[in-house]
């Protein structure tokens, strides 16, 4: 019998697949800009699952973004997202529907939208359960940021992503290539780059509500639909692949 | 100077990447169901580019589907789609926005929506250019169907995808595993399975209008936006990655 202490089977399945296929961390995240009829989708790197201590049944997905990107404003306007995650090595596809939040620095003006999402989260959501545990999201943001490569950190020091490249390739060559954590004797530029990158860096969390799991590596193929009930536990049924 | 005879650079780039990385044919296609605020995205296999003889500037992407899936009705309601295509081997991402059509058998009741799309297509679209050339879509559908593996063909003989699996795994074991083209002396079941699979099989074409191309394999990273002008030629500009 599923309870709030049961880790959902879809999550265990993904985690097991990643043990064998550790490079399969690229997933595609779709969002809607409510002002246009065009869906948006782009690749993201999956960083981790985290679940509230009291609710292992409610794992969240963590990925990251630059808070200045269009997708940040898209998910603020409409938090409904869907992830397509194809794991080549196991021939499995996970389609994860859920509610997304961008979590920038608390000093960022967009942080208020995350607080709004927390206040309005359903009691059975992971975001609400984390809130009841006084989870420190800023500490998590800093931890994830520090775990990034120096090259990845440098990507958050560029001009606003998607805007016209003023000055062309010559200008782009001036962008920092590495951003290191400043030590006590760090120079001004090192400190400034770290602050800039950390200021633009945001966690992007997805709180799943439904998962469609297709297994193409077995005969006959299998497909399972998982959904979170109003009690906050996961149920599943077999569907036609 | 770009003309209607110029193959767009983004298309050449994808084709070149696929020569080196022939397994990188899995892409993710996002669509919107206008009745809900939830975006939809799933993996597809890229099958081919085709362009009108008179307009090499207008390549279409071909993938396939089961005409009975929810995505078929989604793109009939809202033909705007976006593709995310990550090519691991070259560290390139292509995000292709465009208009999609599902092309089932001409005898299928949903075929009329494809005819509607053709009639309403902009003169600068690939679909309109193909129409002016009297392109035989049914011949193309049959050609692509025949190129599928016997196992893939069998997947179009199942009950409606996504519906509850009545009878469970025992029932699923009765589904055909191989569907072969019936020869002259073929039995009734072989003929019936071929007709069923071909009847559910549809081309899914995407007529691109904009492409966002990110190159993460070069330092500094590069990003290019391509768009089709009202003259039906492709232009591009460098943007911030």
Tab-separated table of C-alpha atoms in Angstrom:
chain	number	residue	atom	x	y	z
A	1	UNK	CA	0.000	0.000	0.000
A	2	UNK	CA	1.487	3.316	-1.074
A	3	UNK	CA	1.992	5.894	1.677
A	4	UNK	CA	3.756	9.225	2.075
A	5	UNK	CA	6.813	7.193	3.094
A	6	UNK	CA	6.923	5.211	-0.158
A	7	UNK	CA	9.388	6.373	-2.790
A	8	UNK	CA	7.424	6.332	-6.077
A	9	UNK	CA	8.389	3.510	-8.449
A	10	UNK	CA	8.993	5.891	-11.373
A	11	UNK	CA	11.623	7.726	-9.319
A	12	UNK	CA	13.409	4.509	-8.313
A	13	UNK	CA	13.354	3.396	-11.949
A	14	UNK	CA	14.976	6.620	-13.160
A	15	UNK	CA	17.602	6.489	-10.396
A	16	UNK	CA	18.468	2.877	-11.263
A	17	UNK	CA	18.750	3.720	-14.976
A	18	UNK	CA	21.115	6.603	-14.158
A	19	UNK	CA	23.400	4.304	-12.149
A	20	UNK	CA	23.975	2.246	-15.316
A	21	UNK	CA	23.831	5.185	-17.738
A	22	UNK	CA	25.261	8.123	-15.864
A	23	UNK	CA	25.515	10.326	-18.968
A	24	UNK	CA	21.762	10.142	-19.620
A	25	UNK	CA	21.111	13.346	-17.703
A	26	UNK	CA	19.928	15.430	-20.661
A	27	UNK	CA	16.174	15.942	-20.601
A	28	UNK	CA	13.844	18.238	-22.522
A	29	UNK	CA	11.621	20.697	-20.680
A	30	UNK	CA	8.522	22.120	-22.386
A	31	UNK	CA	6.739	25.277	-21.256
A	32	UNK	CA	4.082	27.601	-22.575
A	33	UNK	CA	4.332	31.345	-23.071
A	34	UNK	CA	0.700	32.322	-22.457
A	35	UNK	CA	1.005	35.257	-24.912
A	36	UNK	CA	1.619	33.024	-27.961
A	37	UNK	CA	0.237	29.715	-29.284
A	38	UNK	CA	3.777	28.320	-29.696
A	39	UNK	CA	5.083	25.706	-27.244
A	40	UNK	CA	8.685	26.040	-26.067
A	41	UNK	CA	11.092	23.198	-25.393
A	42	UNK	CA	14.823	23.027	-24.696
A	43	UNK	CA	17.400	20.639	-23.269
A	44	UNK	CA	18.311	20.762	-19.588
A	45	UNK	CA	20.779	18.871	-17.454
A	46	UNK	CA	19.144	16.900	-14.646
A	47	UNK	CA	21.065	17.655	-11.430
A	48	UNK	CA	19.317	15.726	-8.653
A	49	UNK	CA	16.191	14.466	-7.014
A	50	UNK	CA	15.452	15.805	-3.548
A	51	UNK	CA	12.544	14.860	-1.323
A	52	UNK	CA	11.255	16.271	1.965
A	53	UNK	CA	12.563	14.270	4.951
A	54	UNK	CA	9.014	13.554	6.117
A	55	UNK	CA	7.725	12.768	2.598
A	56	UNK	CA	9.985	10.475	0.560
A	57	UNK	CA	6.916	10.043	-1.658
A	58	UNK	CA	7.375	13.564	-3.028
A	59	UNK	CA	10.622	13.807	-4.990
A	60	UNK	CA	11.363	17.041	-6.836
A	61	UNK	CA	13.600	17.309	-9.889
A	62	UNK	CA	16.362	19.909	-9.791
A	63	UNK	CA	17.826	21.522	-12.859
A	64	UNK	CA	19.302	24.984	-13.315
A	65	UNK	CA	18.884	28.064	-15.453
A	66	UNK	CA	19.844	31.677	-15.960
A	67	UNK	CA	17.094	33.714	-14.309
A	68	UNK	CA	17.253	36.174	-17.252
A	69	UNK	CA	16.088	33.621	-19.869
A	70	UNK	CA	12.623	33.693	-21.480
A	71	UNK	CA	11.783	30.339	-19.883
A	72	UNK	CA	12.012	31.922	-16.428
A	73	UNK	CA	9.268	34.390	-17.295
A	74	UNK	CA	7.302	31.632	-19.086
A	75	UNK	CA	7.134	29.449	-15.993
A	76	UNK	CA	6.320	32.441	-13.810
A	77	UNK	CA	3.323	33.144	-16.087
A	78	UNK	CA	2.369	29.464	-16.400
A	79	UNK	CA	4.088	27.009	-14.063
A	80	UNK	CA	2.785	23.931	-15.903
A	81	UNK	CA	5.661	22.132	-17.597
A	82	UNK	CA	6.284	18.725	-19.074
A	83	UNK	CA	9.598	16.918	-19.292
A	84	UNK	CA	10.493	14.315	-21.927
A	85	UNK	CA	13.392	12.169	-20.757
A	86	UNK	CA	14.623	9.503	-23.134
A	87	UNK	CA	17.175	7.087	-21.672
A	88	UNK	CA	18.807	5.499	-24.695
A	89	UNK	CA	20.652	2.777	-22.789
A	90	UNK	CA	17.488	1.275	-21.302
A	91	UNK	CA	15.103	2.291	-24.113
A	92	UNK	CA	12.862	3.993	-21.568
A	93	UNK	CA	10.998	7.267	-21.849
A	94	UNK	CA	9.678	9.242	-18.895
A	95	UNK	CA	7.253	12.072	-19.511
A	96	UNK	CA	6.920	14.044	-16.305
A	97	UNK	CA	4.154	16.636	-15.911
A	98	UNK	CA	4.464	19.029	-13.029
A	99	UNK	CA	4.661	22.522	-11.659
A	100	UNK	CA	7.911	24.409	-12.076
A	101	UNK	CA	9.470	27.202	-10.038
A	102	UNK	CA	12.566	29.233	-10.732
A	103	UNK	CA	14.500	29.974	-7.528
A	104	UNK	CA	16.950	32.860	-7.978
A	105	UNK	CA	18.874	34.664	-5.229
A	106	UNK	CA	16.518	35.941	-2.502
A	107	UNK	CA	17.649	39.468	-3.435
A	108	UNK	CA	16.440	39.028	-7.026
A	109	UNK	CA	13.144	40.764	-7.795
A	110	UNK	CA	11.777	37.519	-9.298
A	111	UNK	CA	12.241	35.632	-5.999
A	112	UNK	CA	8.804	36.862	-4.932
A	113	UNK	CA	7.204	34.588	-7.542
A	114	UNK	CA	8.782	31.572	-5.871
A	115	UNK	CA	7.416	32.728	-2.496
A	116	UNK	CA	4.026	33.112	-4.154
A	117	UNK	CA	4.243	29.520	-5.463
A	118	UNK	CA	5.150	28.268	-1.974
A	119	UNK	CA	2.195	30.080	-0.383
A	120	UNK	CA	-0.197	28.757	-3.039
A	121	UNK	CA	1.167	25.224	-3.232
A	122	UNK	CA	-1.259	22.376	-2.549
A	123	UNK	CA	-0.624	20.745	0.841
A	124	UNK	CA	0.197	17.497	-1.002
A	125	UNK	CA	2.918	19.139	-3.118
A	126	UNK	CA	6.614	18.668	-2.510
A	127	UNK	CA	7.089	22.447	-2.374
A	128	UNK	CA	4.600	22.702	0.521
A	129	UNK	CA	6.200	19.783	2.379
A	130	UNK	CA	9.649	21.389	2.036
A	131	UNK	CA	8.196	24.639	3.324
A	132	UNK	CA	6.795	22.903	6.430
A	133	UNK	CA	10.321	21.593	7.068
A	134	UNK	CA	11.786	25.109	6.730
A	135	UNK	CA	13.979	23.871	3.910
A	136	UNK	CA	16.815	26.294	3.138
A	137	UNK	CA	16.519	26.832	-0.613
A	138	UNK	CA	19.249	29.454	-0.720
A	139	UNK	CA	21.706	27.004	0.843
A	140	UNK	CA	20.674	24.423	-1.780
A	141	UNK	CA	21.088	27.000	-4.566
A	142	UNK	CA	24.599	27.824	-3.348
A	143	UNK	CA	25.480	24.116	-3.024
A	144	UNK	CA	24.328	23.336	-6.573
A	145	UNK	CA	26.102	26.429	-7.936
A	146	UNK	CA	29.382	25.416	-6.292
A	147	UNK	CA	29.086	21.922	-7.791
A	148	UNK	CA	29.112	23.341	-11.334
A	149	UNK	CA	32.288	23.373	-13.429
A	150	UNK	CA	34.260	26.615	-13.682
A	151	UNK	CA	33.261	26.779	-17.368
A	152	UNK	CA	29.569	26.336	-16.626
A	153	UNK	CA	29.748	29.042	-13.945
A	154	UNK	CA	31.260	31.385	-16.541
A	155	UNK	CA	28.175	30.952	-18.741
A	156	UNK	CA	26.176	33.026	-16.245
A	157	UNK	CA	28.463	36.051	-16.772
A	158	UNK	CA	27.391	36.673	-20.356
A	159	UNK	CA	24.951	39.318	-21.607
A	160	UNK	CA	21.256	38.332	-21.490
A	161	UNK	CA	20.845	34.936	-23.267
A	162	UNK	CA	18.955	35.121	-26.563
A	163	UNK	CA	19.589	38.836	-27.136
A	164	UNK	CA	21.393	40.060	-30.239
A	165	UNK	CA	25.167	39.543	-29.978
A	166	UNK	CA	26.446	43.107	-30.020
A	167	UNK	CA	30.079	43.336	-31.139
A	168	UNK	CA	30.041	39.839	-32.632
A	169	UNK	CA	32.630	37.104	-32.039
A	170	UNK	CA	35.253	39.677	-31.013
A	171	UNK	CA	33.087	40.760	-28.103
A	172	UNK	CA	32.272	37.145	-27.190
A	173	UNK	CA	35.993	36.403	-26.850
A	174	UNK	CA	36.109	38.846	-23.922
A	175	UNK	CA	33.600	36.825	-21.874
A	176	UNK	CA	35.140	35.014	-18.916
A	177	UNK	CA	35.905	31.357	-19.704
A	178	UNK	CA	36.369	30.226	-16.086
A	179	UNK	CA	34.758	31.501	-12.902
A	180	UNK	CA	36.520	30.377	-9.714
A	181	UNK	CA	35.400	30.821	-6.120
A	182	UNK	CA	37.295	33.851	-4.783
A	183	UNK	CA	39.745	33.100	-1.973
A	184	UNK	CA	40.716	35.666	0.647
A	185	UNK	CA	43.340	37.242	-1.606
A	186	UNK	CA	41.197	37.159	-4.759
A	187	UNK	CA	41.337	40.121	-7.130
A	188	UNK	CA	38.419	42.377	-7.917
A	189	UNK	CA	37.568	40.699	-11.246
A	190	UNK	CA	37.387	37.220	-9.703
A	191	UNK	CA	35.040	38.499	-6.978
A	192	UNK	CA	32.892	40.381	-9.482
A	193	UNK	CA	32.534	37.404	-11.847
A	194	UNK	CA	31.571	35.095	-8.971
A	195	UNK	CA	28.912	37.555	-7.777
A	196	UNK	CA	27.586	38.079	-11.305
A	197	UNK	CA	27.339	34.359	-12.059
A	198	UNK	CA	25.762	33.534	-8.701
A	199	UNK	CA	23.364	36.460	-9.153
A	200	UNK	CA	22.094	35.171	-12.508
A	201	UNK	CA	22.073	31.503	-11.481
A	202	UNK	CA	18.725	29.998	-10.481
A	203	UNK	CA	17.502	26.573	-9.504
A	204	UNK	CA	14.651	25.328	-11.621
A	205	UNK	CA	12.599	22.784	-9.722
A	206	UNK	CA	9.805	20.608	-11.073
A	207	UNK	CA	7.222	19.209	-8.636
A	208	UNK	CA	5.758	16.191	-10.492
A	209	UNK	CA	2.036	15.468	-10.624
A	210	UNK	CA	1.923	12.777	-13.333
A	211	UNK	CA	4.427	10.495	-15.048
A	212	UNK	CA	4.029	8.528	-18.271
A	213	UNK	CA	6.622	5.734	-18.414
A	214	UNK	CA	7.232	3.793	-21.628
A	215	UNK	CA	9.468	0.702	-21.797
A	216	UNK	CA	10.585	-0.055	-25.355
A	217	UNK	CA	13.304	-2.484	-24.266
A	218	UNK	CA	10.851	-5.282	-23.416
A	219	UNK	CA	8.526	-7.406	-25.593
A	220	UNK	CA	5.661	-6.682	-25.473
A	221	UNK	CA	6.434	-3.006	-24.822
A	222	UNK	CA	5.014	-1.656	-21.576
A	223	UNK	CA	3.589	1.692	-20.628
A	224	UNK	CA	2.530	2.876	-17.185
A	225	UNK	CA	0.714	5.987	-16.074
A	226	UNK	CA	1.507	7.273	-12.559
A	227	UNK	CA	-0.436	10.048	-10.893
A	228	UNK	CA	-0.449	11.705	-7.505
A	229	UNK	CA	-3.778	11.410	-5.724
A	230	UNK	CA	-5.373	14.093	-3.578
A	231	UNK	CA	-3.855	12.232	-0.592
A	232	UNK	CA	-0.362	12.927	-1.951
A	233	UNK	CA	0.442	9.294	-2.728
A	234	UNK	CA	1.283	7.852	-6.150
A	235	UNK	CA	-0.917	5.380	-7.957
A	236	UNK	CA	-0.297	3.645	-11.270
A	237	UNK	CA	-2.058	1.763	-14.027
A	238	UNK	CA	-0.922	-0.075	-17.153
A	239	UNK	CA	-1.839	1.614	-20.444
A	240	UNK	CA	-1.347	0.717	-24.107
A	241	UNK	CA	2.131	1.732	-25.337
B	1	UNK	CA	22.561	36.254	-51.029
B	2	UNK	CA	19.943	33.776	-49.866
B	3	UNK	CA	17.360	32.732	-52.442
B	4	UNK	CA	14.658	30.106	-52.784
B	5	UNK	CA	17.365	27.881	-54.282
B	6	UNK	CA	19.620	28.111	-51.215
B	7	UNK	CA	19.525	25.214	-48.765
B	8	UNK	CA	19.339	26.841	-45.297
B	9	UNK	CA	22.553	26.611	-43.283
B	10	UNK	CA	20.786	25.073	-40.253
B	11	UNK	CA	19.576	22.178	-42.423
B	12	UNK	CA	23.046	21.531	-43.858
B	13	UNK	CA	24.475	21.629	-40.336
B	14	UNK	CA	22.010	19.021	-39.051
B	15	UNK	CA	22.603	16.784	-42.073
B	16	UNK	CA	26.376	16.982	-41.584
B	17	UNK	CA	26.053	16.167	-37.870
B	18	UNK	CA	23.915	13.119	-38.702
B	19	UNK	CA	26.553	11.787	-41.120
B	20	UNK	CA	28.996	11.610	-38.197
B	21	UNK	CA	26.430	10.671	-35.549
B	22	UNK	CA	23.850	8.572	-37.344
B	23	UNK	CA	22.172	7.443	-34.116
B	24	UNK	CA	21.311	11.014	-33.078
B	25	UNK	CA	17.870	10.825	-34.673
B	26	UNK	CA	15.867	11.107	-31.446
B	27	UNK	CA	14.274	14.524	-31.080
B	28	UNK	CA	11.622	15.902	-28.753
B	29	UNK	CA	8.446	17.420	-30.148
B	30	UNK	CA	6.369	19.808	-28.037
B	31	UNK	CA	2.729	20.650	-28.712
B	32	UNK	CA	-0.133	22.379	-26.950
B	33	UNK	CA	-3.558	20.964	-26.190
B	34	UNK	CA	-5.625	24.185	-26.342
B	35	UNK	CA	-8.052	22.827	-23.711
B	36	UNK	CA	-5.421	22.678	-20.926
B	37	UNK	CA	-2.541	24.892	-19.725
B	38	UNK	CA	-0.142	21.894	-19.812
B	39	UNK	CA	2.467	21.628	-22.577
B	40	UNK	CA	3.068	18.193	-24.093
B	41	UNK	CA	6.402	16.814	-25.240
B	42	UNK	CA	7.572	13.364	-26.326
B	43	UNK	CA	10.447	11.739	-28.204
B	44	UNK	CA	10.209	11.117	-31.927
B	45	UNK	CA	12.501	9.514	-34.449
B	46	UNK	CA	13.607	11.867	-37.215
B	47	UNK	CA	13.103	10.065	-40.536
B	48	UNK	CA	14.133	12.515	-43.260
B	49	UNK	CA	14.260	16.005	-44.664
B	50	UNK	CA	12.400	16.572	-47.908
B	51	UNK	CA	12.222	19.787	-49.898
B	52	UNK	CA	10.155	20.838	-52.915
B	53	UNK	CA	12.113	20.435	-56.165
B	54	UNK	CA	11.640	24.118	-56.989
B	55	UNK	CA	12.378	25.308	-53.428
B	56	UNK	CA	15.438	23.675	-51.832
B	57	UNK	CA	15.192	26.565	-49.350
B	58	UNK	CA	12.121	24.968	-47.766
B	59	UNK	CA	13.051	21.642	-46.136
B	60	UNK	CA	10.377	19.832	-44.133
B	61	UNK	CA	11.098	17.378	-41.320
B	62	UNK	CA	9.415	13.992	-41.508
B	63	UNK	CA	8.637	11.879	-38.494
B	64	UNK	CA	5.823	9.397	-37.929
B	65	UNK	CA	2.989	8.705	-35.528
B	66	UNK	CA	-0.110	6.670	-34.831
B	67	UNK	CA	-3.019	8.802	-36.035
B	68	UNK	CA	-4.992	7.687	-32.935
B	69	UNK	CA	-2.623	9.368	-30.416
B	70	UNK	CA	-3.541	12.513	-28.450
B	71	UNK	CA	-0.758	14.445	-30.212
B	72	UNK	CA	-2.562	14.009	-33.536
B	73	UNK	CA	-5.622	15.815	-32.188
B	74	UNK	CA	-3.389	18.367	-30.423
B	75	UNK	CA	-1.678	19.428	-33.645
B	76	UNK	CA	-4.992	19.474	-35.485
B	77	UNK	CA	-6.298	21.926	-32.851
B	78	UNK	CA	-3.044	23.914	-32.730
B	79	UNK	CA	-0.455	23.191	-35.436
B	80	UNK	CA	2.284	25.223	-33.711
B	81	UNK	CA	5.017	22.900	-32.470
B	82	UNK	CA	8.596	23.219	-31.332
B	83	UNK	CA	11.303	20.582	-31.616
B	84	UNK	CA	14.308	20.310	-29.291
B	85	UNK	CA	17.073	18.281	-30.907
B	86	UNK	CA	20.231	17.732	-28.899
B	87	UNK	CA	23.095	16.144	-30.808
B	88	UNK	CA	25.410	14.838	-28.111
B	89	UNK	CA	28.325	14.040	-30.419
B	90	UNK	CA	28.676	17.613	-31.658
B	91	UNK	CA	27.295	19.354	-28.545
B	92	UNK	CA	24.776	21.175	-30.699
B	93	UNK	CA	21.144	21.945	-29.960
B	94	UNK	CA	18.576	22.840	-32.601
B	95	UNK	CA	15.242	24.245	-31.522
B	96	UNK	CA	12.935	24.222	-34.513
B	97	UNK	CA	9.620	26.100	-34.418
B	98	UNK	CA	7.141	25.318	-37.125
B	99	UNK	CA	3.728	24.188	-38.229
B	100	UNK	CA	2.921	20.508	-38.015
B	101	UNK	CA	0.510	18.334	-39.968
B	102	UNK	CA	-0.449	14.723	-39.448
B	103	UNK	CA	-0.932	12.922	-42.782
B	104	UNK	CA	-2.924	9.682	-42.369
B	105	UNK	CA	-4.362	7.533	-45.146
B	106	UNK	CA	-6.555	9.608	-47.503
B	107	UNK	CA	-9.478	7.386	-46.440
B	108	UNK	CA	-9.033	8.392	-42.765
B	109	UNK	CA	-11.571	10.950	-41.521
B	110	UNK	CA	-8.716	13.104	-40.144
B	111	UNK	CA	-7.142	13.485	-43.608
B	112	UNK	CA	-9.436	16.468	-44.223
B	113	UNK	CA	-7.447	18.469	-41.637
B	114	UNK	CA	-4.296	17.999	-43.691
B	115	UNK	CA	-6.152	19.212	-46.801
B	116	UNK	CA	-7.324	22.204	-44.766
B	117	UNK	CA	-3.715	22.964	-43.788
B	118	UNK	CA	-2.619	22.750	-47.440
B	119	UNK	CA	-5.369	25.127	-48.559
B	120	UNK	CA	-4.532	27.608	-45.792
B	121	UNK	CA	-0.756	27.346	-46.015
B	122	UNK	CA	1.173	30.551	-46.650
B	123	UNK	CA	2.540	30.704	-50.226
B	124	UNK	CA	6.073	30.766	-48.722
B	125	UNK	CA	5.534	27.525	-46.778
B	126	UNK	CA	6.999	24.191	-47.797
B	127	UNK	CA	3.533	22.617	-47.684
B	128	UNK	CA	2.263	25.121	-50.279
B	129	UNK	CA	5.306	24.615	-52.501
B	130	UNK	CA	4.821	20.832	-52.402
B	131	UNK	CA	1.170	21.341	-53.277
B	132	UNK	CA	2.094	23.425	-56.356
B	133	UNK	CA	4.301	20.532	-57.444
B	134	UNK	CA	1.411	18.053	-56.997
B	135	UNK	CA	3.528	16.124	-54.519
B	136	UNK	CA	2.126	12.641	-53.861
B	137	UNK	CA	1.915	12.466	-50.080
B	138	UNK	CA	0.232	9.075	-50.053
B	139	UNK	CA	3.121	7.596	-52.050
B	140	UNK	CA	5.550	9.143	-49.545
B	141	UNK	CA	3.510	7.768	-46.625
B	142	UNK	CA	3.628	4.278	-48.141
B	143	UNK	CA	7.368	4.579	-48.843
B	144	UNK	CA	8.152	5.626	-45.259
B	145	UNK	CA	5.872	2.913	-43.852
B	146	UNK	CA	7.610	0.234	-45.906
B	147	UNK	CA	11.002	1.445	-44.662
B	148	UNK	CA	10.030	0.710	-41.037
B	149	UNK	CA	11.158	-2.471	-39.295
B	150	UNK	CA	8.667	-5.338	-38.983
B	151	UNK	CA	8.610	-4.719	-35.207
B	152	UNK	CA	7.873	-1.020	-35.595
B	153	UNK	CA	5.079	-1.807	-38.070
B	154	UNK	CA	3.570	-4.153	-35.474
B	155	UNK	CA	3.310	-1.245	-33.003
B	156	UNK	CA	0.493	0.221	-35.124
B	157	UNK	CA	-1.657	-2.900	-34.592
B	158	UNK	CA	-2.189	-2.347	-30.881
B	159	UNK	CA	-5.282	-0.902	-29.192
B	160	UNK	CA	-5.427	2.911	-28.993
B	161	UNK	CA	-2.135	4.186	-27.448
B	162	UNK	CA	-2.522	5.670	-23.970
B	163	UNK	CA	-5.805	3.907	-23.190
B	164	UNK	CA	-6.125	1.573	-20.211
B	165	UNK	CA	-4.551	-1.828	-20.890
B	166	UNK	CA	-7.583	-4.108	-20.704
B	167	UNK	CA	-6.616	-7.705	-19.960
B	168	UNK	CA	-3.143	-6.734	-18.757
B	169	UNK	CA	0.130	-8.336	-19.825
B	170	UNK	CA	-1.651	-11.531	-20.912
B	171	UNK	CA	-3.622	-9.566	-23.478
B	172	UNK	CA	-0.512	-7.647	-24.589
B	173	UNK	CA	1.245	-10.937	-25.372
B	174	UNK	CA	-1.342	-11.546	-28.090
B	175	UNK	CA	-0.379	-8.403	-30.023
B	176	UNK	CA	1.509	-9.105	-33.259
B	177	UNK	CA	5.274	-8.786	-32.837
B	178	UNK	CA	6.125	-8.620	-36.562
B	179	UNK	CA	4.108	-7.210	-39.437
B	180	UNK	CA	5.344	-8.301	-42.872
B	181	UNK	CA	4.219	-7.100	-46.272
B	182	UNK	CA	1.750	-9.726	-47.565
B	183	UNK	CA	2.890	-11.622	-50.653
B	184	UNK	CA	0.487	-13.148	-53.140
B	185	UNK	CA	0.002	-16.275	-51.057
B	186	UNK	CA	-0.239	-14.429	-47.719
B	187	UNK	CA	-2.763	-15.634	-45.161
B	188	UNK	CA	-5.684	-13.612	-43.905
B	189	UNK	CA	-3.999	-12.532	-40.651
B	190	UNK	CA	-0.908	-11.208	-42.443
B	191	UNK	CA	-3.100	-9.152	-44.773
B	192	UNK	CA	-5.259	-7.863	-41.943
B	193	UNK	CA	-2.284	-6.796	-39.795
B	194	UNK	CA	-0.669	-4.970	-42.719
B	195	UNK	CA	-3.905	-3.095	-43.439
B	196	UNK	CA	-4.427	-2.255	-39.762
B	197	UNK	CA	-0.880	-0.959	-39.279
B	198	UNK	CA	-0.909	1.039	-42.510
B	199	UNK	CA	-4.335	2.411	-41.584
B	200	UNK	CA	-3.127	3.755	-38.219
B	201	UNK	CA	0.248	4.942	-39.529
B	202	UNK	CA	0.591	8.656	-40.285
B	203	UNK	CA	3.386	10.923	-41.402
B	204	UNK	CA	3.962	13.849	-39.082
B	205	UNK	CA	5.578	16.708	-40.953
B	206	UNK	CA	6.991	19.921	-39.490
B	207	UNK	CA	7.306	22.972	-41.752
B	208	UNK	CA	9.939	25.131	-39.985
B	209	UNK	CA	9.572	28.884	-39.529
B	210	UNK	CA	12.372	29.587	-37.030
B	211	UNK	CA	15.449	27.763	-35.779
B	212	UNK	CA	17.548	28.471	-32.691
B	213	UNK	CA	20.976	26.841	-33.040
B	214	UNK	CA	23.338	26.589	-30.057
B	215	UNK	CA	26.930	25.362	-30.373
B	216	UNK	CA	28.359	24.255	-27.022
B	217	UNK	CA	31.358	22.487	-28.579
B	218	UNK	CA	33.213	25.719	-29.362
B	219	UNK	CA	34.768	28.399	-27.122
B	220	UNK	CA	33.246	30.916	-26.883
B	221	UNK	CA	29.902	29.135	-27.335
B	222	UNK	CA	27.876	30.324	-30.306
B	223	UNK	CA	24.161	30.745	-30.835
B	224	UNK	CA	22.370	31.677	-34.049
B	225	UNK	CA	18.777	32.566	-34.718
B	226	UNK	CA	17.410	31.689	-38.195
B	227	UNK	CA	14.042	32.847	-39.415
B	228	UNK	CA	12.107	32.617	-42.648
B	229	UNK	CA	11.219	36.009	-44.083
B	230	UNK	CA	7.965	36.888	-45.831
B	231	UNK	CA	9.868	36.238	-49.096
B	232	UNK	CA	10.368	32.607	-48.058
B	233	UNK	CA	14.145	32.867	-47.659
B	234	UNK	CA	16.118	32.235	-44.478
B	235	UNK	CA	18.019	34.925	-42.635
B	236	UNK	CA	20.201	34.599	-39.555
B	237	UNK	CA	21.763	36.616	-36.769
B	238	UNK	CA	24.164	35.847	-33.940
B	239	UNK	CA	22.638	35.955	-30.451
B	240	UNK	CA	24.013	35.477	-26.940
B	241	UNK	CA	24.194	31.759	-25.989
